[in-house]
Amino acid sequence: MEAWNLIIANPVLNVLIALSHFLFGQFGLAIIALTIVVRLITWPLNRRQLQSTKALQDMQPKIQELQKKFAKNQQKLQQEMMKLYKEAGVNPLGCLWPMLIQFPIWIALYQAIMGALATTPENLLDLARRLYPWDVVNQAIPLNSHFLWLDLRSSGDIALAIIVGGTMWVQQKMTQAPAVDPRQESTNRMMLLMMPLMFGLMSLSFPAGLGLYWAVANIIGIITQYFMTGGWGYLKLRPSPQQAPAKGK
Amino acid sequence: MEGAATIADGIMYISSSDGMVYALDTNLAGIQKWRSERLADRLWTGPVVMGEAVYVTTLDGRIYGLSREDGELLEWFFEAEAGFASPPAIYRGVIYAGSFDRRLYAVEIGSNVSMWTFPVEGVAGSWFWARPVVSEGVVYAGCLDGKLYAIEAETGEKLWEFDTGDPIVASPVLMDNSVVVASEAGNVYVVNLETGEGERIRNPENDDRPTIGARIRASFCVHNGLAYIRAEDNKLYVVDITRMRIAEGWPLSLAAGR
């Protein structure tokens, strides 16, 4: 636990507080700034994923060709599709890696929000031992927990939950390539709904500050995807036509 | 309600998390005499009474004065650059309070600038969280950096410091020619007012352990040579200051039903 605090939790906490000092005392703006910093750090991974998405979109004519050619042979179609993906260096699974890497950041951010936005004098006292001896950090205490319509310490904001879920859905939809395997397609559709729903519900349970981070991260993701891939990706593209069942099934 | 209450002439003055100060009549079963306007988002420090006014520090860096009669805001207020962490102490018309910028402020009532800030140069190791005590022209202020500072009340000059090694959360208490100070770790020290030399009251069971086997965050009182300390384990300890040991027959558990 000490190692976690030393290496991740306390740096995130102090950077957040220092940022709010420079951003007009607004902790909400500090969260947004931190989100941008985290996205910049994970940019190499995100960039590779976006390039993969772009390549997948460019491959659509070839994919449709294969679908016509092997309409009656699912197995052969899958093999040819995987060969095509491999040649193009594409990973149709989506943006899981950047999300996984951000897990420690989410945990640290949750702890930072709860620590920095002390709800009791005891919380404030506990905060004292985690602060660095920087003037910008100490002078920022106590922090302003209000940002726009949100109380960043509180949970249960439905509007925020809808924004988190909605933006996540859009971002996923933009990058999720249609699968050839009906089972894979079914799994993809389920994930497309489950992940936004899960994050929307989570943002109802956690402090609004964390929900704000997720919403901003999603919006940044949508914007970068739009410009990297030249448009709305699979959000705009029509779904692939239904595959004819293979003989004997 | 947060922070210690202050009682004067049968009226209890107490700060609340709703940002207001309340005056309750203790002779009339605590009936509310008045309630101030909202002074801040929340008030976590107890007020102090002087003359016809009640003074309170706020987390957003202000010191307000309120009329004791009806709770109306006085014209004067003081504004610091950082929020106030400690409740105020008043001595000869000067308010002493610790701030989140790791300084102790001395502000003369009616003035818009501080008389002095301590340390004169630089900042202390952490916040002055505990209410300072003032006597005979000297301010005794405990700091979360573990040190008890003795400061000349007029000039802000440091007279001495005593290092407990642990944050000091509870206000120190004066007793005879000593000041009793407790560190958050549970150690109780008796420090000579003149020299700043102190001695730790030892744990009767094990010298290496803190005086009290629990954290001390609440302020305590001293009466007839005995310090009554409520620790974080929800027990009341009594420390015999004159004999430098924990009084026999204590602690007393404060948990309900026990």
mmCIF file of C-alpha atoms in Angstrom, chain A residues 36-191:
data_model
loop_
_atom_site.group_PDB
_atom_site.id
_atom_site.type_symbol
_atom_site.label_atom_id
_atom_site.label_comp_id
_atom_site.label_asym_id
_atom_site.label_seq_id
_atom_site.Cartn_x
_atom_site.Cartn_y
_atom_site.Cartn_z
ATOM 1 C CA ILE A 36 -5.678 15.261 -21.328
ATOM 2 C CA VAL A 37 -2.286 14.414 -19.818
ATOM 3 C CA VAL A 38 -3.228 10.746 -19.417
ATOM 4 C CA ARG A 39 -4.490 10.586 -23.002
ATOM 5 C CA LEU A 40 -1.236 12.111 -24.182
ATOM 6 C CA ILE A 41 0.713 9.464 -22.277
ATOM 7 C CA THR A 42 -1.377 6.640 -23.736
ATOM 8 C CA TRP A 43 -1.346 8.241 -27.188
ATOM 9 C CA PRO A 44 1.137 5.775 -28.721
ATOM 10 C CA LEU A 45 -1.197 2.877 -27.909
ATOM 11 C CA ASN A 46 -4.284 4.792 -28.940
ATOM 12 C CA ARG A 47 -2.619 5.885 -32.177
ATOM 13 C CA ARG A 48 -1.825 2.319 -33.133
ATOM 14 C CA GLN A 49 -5.404 1.348 -32.461
ATOM 15 C CA LEU A 50 -6.749 4.241 -34.500
ATOM 16 C CA GLN A 51 -4.470 3.363 -37.391
ATOM 17 C CA SER A 52 -5.757 -0.167 -37.150
ATOM 18 C CA THR A 53 -9.314 1.143 -37.293
ATOM 19 C CA LYS A 54 -8.522 3.283 -40.324
ATOM 20 C CA ALA A 55 -6.959 0.338 -42.093
ATOM 21 C CA LEU A 56 -10.026 -1.739 -41.322
ATOM 22 C CA GLN A 57 -12.285 0.881 -42.839
ATOM 23 C CA ASP A 58 -10.117 1.064 -45.944
ATOM 24 C CA MET A 59 -10.369 -2.682 -46.259
ATOM 25 C CA GLN A 60 -14.161 -2.649 -46.458
ATOM 26 C CA PRO A 61 -14.359 -3.147 -50.248
ATOM 27 C CA LYS A 62 -12.054 -6.189 -49.992
ATOM 28 C CA ILE A 63 -14.041 -7.515 -47.046
ATOM 29 C CA GLN A 64 -17.266 -7.206 -49.023
ATOM 30 C CA GLU A 65 -15.618 -8.980 -51.923
ATOM 31 C CA LEU A 66 -14.665 -11.887 -49.714
ATOM 32 C CA GLN A 67 -18.143 -11.990 -48.235
ATOM 33 C CA LYS A 68 -19.654 -12.330 -51.698
ATOM 34 C CA LYS A 69 -17.073 -14.912 -52.761
ATOM 35 C CA PHE A 70 -17.403 -17.165 -49.715
ATOM 36 C CA ALA A 71 -21.002 -16.466 -48.798
ATOM 37 C CA LYS A 72 -21.740 -20.150 -48.590
ATOM 38 C CA ASN A 73 -18.581 -21.183 -46.769
ATOM 39 C CA GLN A 74 -18.306 -19.507 -43.357
ATOM 40 C CA GLN A 75 -15.180 -21.339 -42.361
ATOM 41 C CA LYS A 76 -13.294 -20.332 -45.502
ATOM 42 C CA LEU A 77 -14.580 -16.797 -45.156
ATOM 43 C CA GLN A 78 -13.273 -16.567 -41.608
ATOM 44 C CA GLN A 79 -9.877 -17.878 -42.664
ATOM 45 C CA GLU A 80 -9.595 -15.379 -45.509
ATOM 46 C CA MET A 81 -10.750 -12.545 -43.251
ATOM 47 C CA MET A 82 -8.147 -13.367 -40.608
ATOM 48 C CA LYS A 83 -5.501 -13.532 -43.356
ATOM 49 C CA LEU A 84 -6.574 -10.140 -44.581
ATOM 50 C CA TYR A 85 -6.500 -8.657 -41.063
ATOM 51 C CA LYS A 86 -3.058 -10.097 -40.459
ATOM 52 C CA GLU A 87 -1.652 -8.753 -43.713
ATOM 53 C CA ALA A 88 -3.010 -5.311 -42.910
ATOM 54 C CA GLY A 89 -1.807 -5.457 -39.296
ATOM 55 C CA VAL A 90 -5.315 -4.947 -37.985
ATOM 56 C CA ASN A 91 -6.739 -5.955 -34.605
ATOM 57 C CA PRO A 92 -10.523 -6.088 -34.846
ATOM 58 C CA LEU A 93 -10.979 -6.448 -31.096
ATOM 59 C CA GLY A 94 -11.179 -2.767 -30.362
ATOM 60 C CA CYS A 95 -9.574 -0.429 -27.871
ATOM 61 C CA LEU A 96 -9.139 -2.742 -24.896
ATOM 62 C CA TRP A 97 -5.422 -2.228 -24.243
ATOM 63 C CA PRO A 98 -5.517 1.530 -23.671
ATOM 64 C CA MET A 99 -8.479 0.999 -21.360
ATOM 65 C CA LEU A 100 -6.669 -1.657 -19.323
ATOM 66 C CA ILE A 101 -3.639 0.545 -18.883
ATOM 67 C CA GLN A 102 -5.826 3.294 -17.488
ATOM 68 C CA PHE A 103 -7.172 1.103 -14.649
ATOM 69 C CA PRO A 104 -4.495 2.145 -12.145
ATOM 70 C CA ILE A 105 -5.167 5.766 -13.105
ATOM 71 C CA TRP A 106 -8.885 5.345 -12.368
ATOM 72 C CA ILE A 107 -8.138 3.862 -8.948
ATOM 73 C CA ALA A 108 -5.625 6.599 -8.144
ATOM 74 C CA LEU A 109 -8.033 9.248 -9.384
ATOM 75 C CA TYR A 110 -10.843 7.897 -7.222
ATOM 76 C CA GLN A 111 -8.560 7.975 -4.196
ATOM 77 C CA ALA A 112 -7.337 11.461 -5.091
ATOM 78 C CA ILE A 113 -10.864 12.824 -5.457
ATOM 79 C CA MET A 114 -12.008 11.325 -2.164
ATOM 80 C CA GLY A 115 -8.818 12.487 -0.452
ATOM 81 C CA ALA A 116 -8.603 15.974 -1.885
ATOM 82 C CA LEU A 117 -12.293 16.841 -1.571
ATOM 83 C CA ALA A 118 -12.325 16.146 2.146
ATOM 84 C CA THR A 119 -15.837 15.635 3.402
ATOM 85 C CA THR A 120 -14.888 15.745 7.095
ATOM 86 C CA PRO A 121 -12.175 17.433 9.175
ATOM 87 C CA GLU A 122 -10.641 13.979 9.687
ATOM 88 C CA ASN A 123 -10.328 13.551 5.914
ATOM 89 C CA LEU A 124 -8.569 16.914 5.727
ATOM 90 C CA LEU A 125 -6.205 15.854 8.477
ATOM 91 C CA ASP A 126 -5.405 12.626 6.641
ATOM 92 C CA LEU A 127 -4.800 14.668 3.501
ATOM 93 C CA ALA A 128 -2.091 16.666 5.280
ATOM 94 C CA ARG A 129 0.231 13.697 5.477
ATOM 95 C CA ARG A 130 -0.066 12.992 1.733
ATOM 96 C CA LEU A 131 0.713 16.468 0.451
ATOM 97 C CA TYR A 132 4.062 17.432 -0.985
ATOM 98 C CA PRO A 133 5.734 20.514 0.530
ATOM 99 C CA TRP A 134 4.792 22.621 -2.495
ATOM 100 C CA ASP A 135 3.281 26.046 -1.913
ATOM 101 C CA VAL A 136 0.917 25.626 -4.867
ATOM 102 C CA VAL A 137 -0.500 22.498 -3.254
ATOM 103 C CA ASN A 138 -0.941 23.800 0.286
ATOM 104 C CA GLN A 139 -2.368 27.133 -0.841
ATOM 105 C CA ALA A 140 -5.032 25.367 -2.889
ATOM 106 C CA ILE A 141 -6.577 23.698 0.177
ATOM 107 C CA PRO A 142 -9.477 23.401 0.696
ATOM 108 C CA LEU A 143 -10.617 22.631 -2.835
ATOM 109 C CA ASN A 144 -13.773 23.772 -4.520
ATOM 110 C CA SER A 145 -15.847 20.670 -5.114
ATOM 111 C CA HIS A 146 -18.386 22.335 -7.422
ATOM 112 C CA PHE A 147 -17.948 22.315 -11.177
ATOM 113 C CA LEU A 148 -20.711 23.230 -13.616
ATOM 114 C CA TRP A 149 -23.790 21.541 -12.153
ATOM 115 C CA LEU A 150 -21.782 18.823 -10.421
ATOM 116 C CA ASP A 151 -20.663 18.289 -6.867
ATOM 117 C CA LEU A 152 -17.515 16.331 -7.606
ATOM 118 C CA ARG A 153 -17.652 14.527 -4.246
ATOM 119 C CA SER A 154 -21.178 13.253 -4.677
ATOM 120 C CA SER A 155 -22.516 10.364 -6.688
ATOM 121 C CA GLY A 156 -25.846 9.721 -8.406
ATOM 122 C CA ASP A 157 -25.912 12.370 -11.118
ATOM 123 C CA ILE A 158 -28.068 10.901 -13.886
ATOM 124 C CA ALA A 159 -27.136 13.446 -16.526
ATOM 125 C CA LEU A 160 -23.470 12.617 -16.047
ATOM 126 C CA ALA A 161 -24.183 8.872 -16.184
ATOM 127 C CA ILE A 162 -25.987 9.348 -19.514
ATOM 128 C CA ILE A 163 -23.087 11.392 -20.890
ATOM 129 C CA VAL A 164 -20.555 8.767 -19.790
ATOM 130 C CA GLY A 165 -22.555 5.877 -21.230
ATOM 131 C CA GLY A 166 -23.492 7.730 -24.409
ATOM 132 C CA THR A 167 -19.995 8.929 -25.261
ATOM 133 C CA MET A 168 -18.568 5.490 -24.573
ATOM 134 C CA TRP A 169 -21.111 3.943 -26.914
ATOM 135 C CA VAL A 170 -20.251 6.393 -29.693
ATOM 136 C CA GLN A 171 -16.529 5.848 -29.248
ATOM 137 C CA GLN A 172 -16.867 2.084 -29.308
ATOM 138 C CA LYS A 173 -19.237 2.112 -32.245
ATOM 139 C CA MET A 174 -16.803 4.205 -34.261
ATOM 140 C CA THR A 175 -14.040 1.631 -33.883
ATOM 141 C CA GLN A 176 -15.798 -1.672 -33.722
ATOM 142 C CA ALA A 177 -15.361 -3.481 -37.013
ATOM 143 C CA PRO A 178 -18.129 -5.846 -38.017
ATOM 144 C CA ALA A 179 -17.245 -9.471 -37.376
ATOM 145 C CA VAL A 180 -17.758 -12.165 -39.902
ATOM 146 C CA ASP A 181 -18.349 -14.909 -37.418
ATOM 147 C CA PRO A 182 -21.965 -14.536 -36.251
ATOM 148 C CA ARG A 183 -20.937 -15.537 -32.745
ATOM 149 C CA GLN A 184 -18.219 -12.878 -32.691
ATOM 150 C CA GLU A 185 -20.702 -10.346 -34.039
ATOM 151 C CA SER A 186 -23.110 -11.259 -31.293
ATOM 152 C CA THR A 187 -20.374 -10.840 -28.687
ATOM 153 C CA ASN A 188 -19.401 -7.488 -30.173
ATOM 154 C CA ARG A 189 -22.986 -6.248 -30.043
ATOM 155 C CA MET A 190 -23.273 -7.317 -26.441
ATOM 156 C CA MET A 191 -20.053 -5.533 -25.520
#
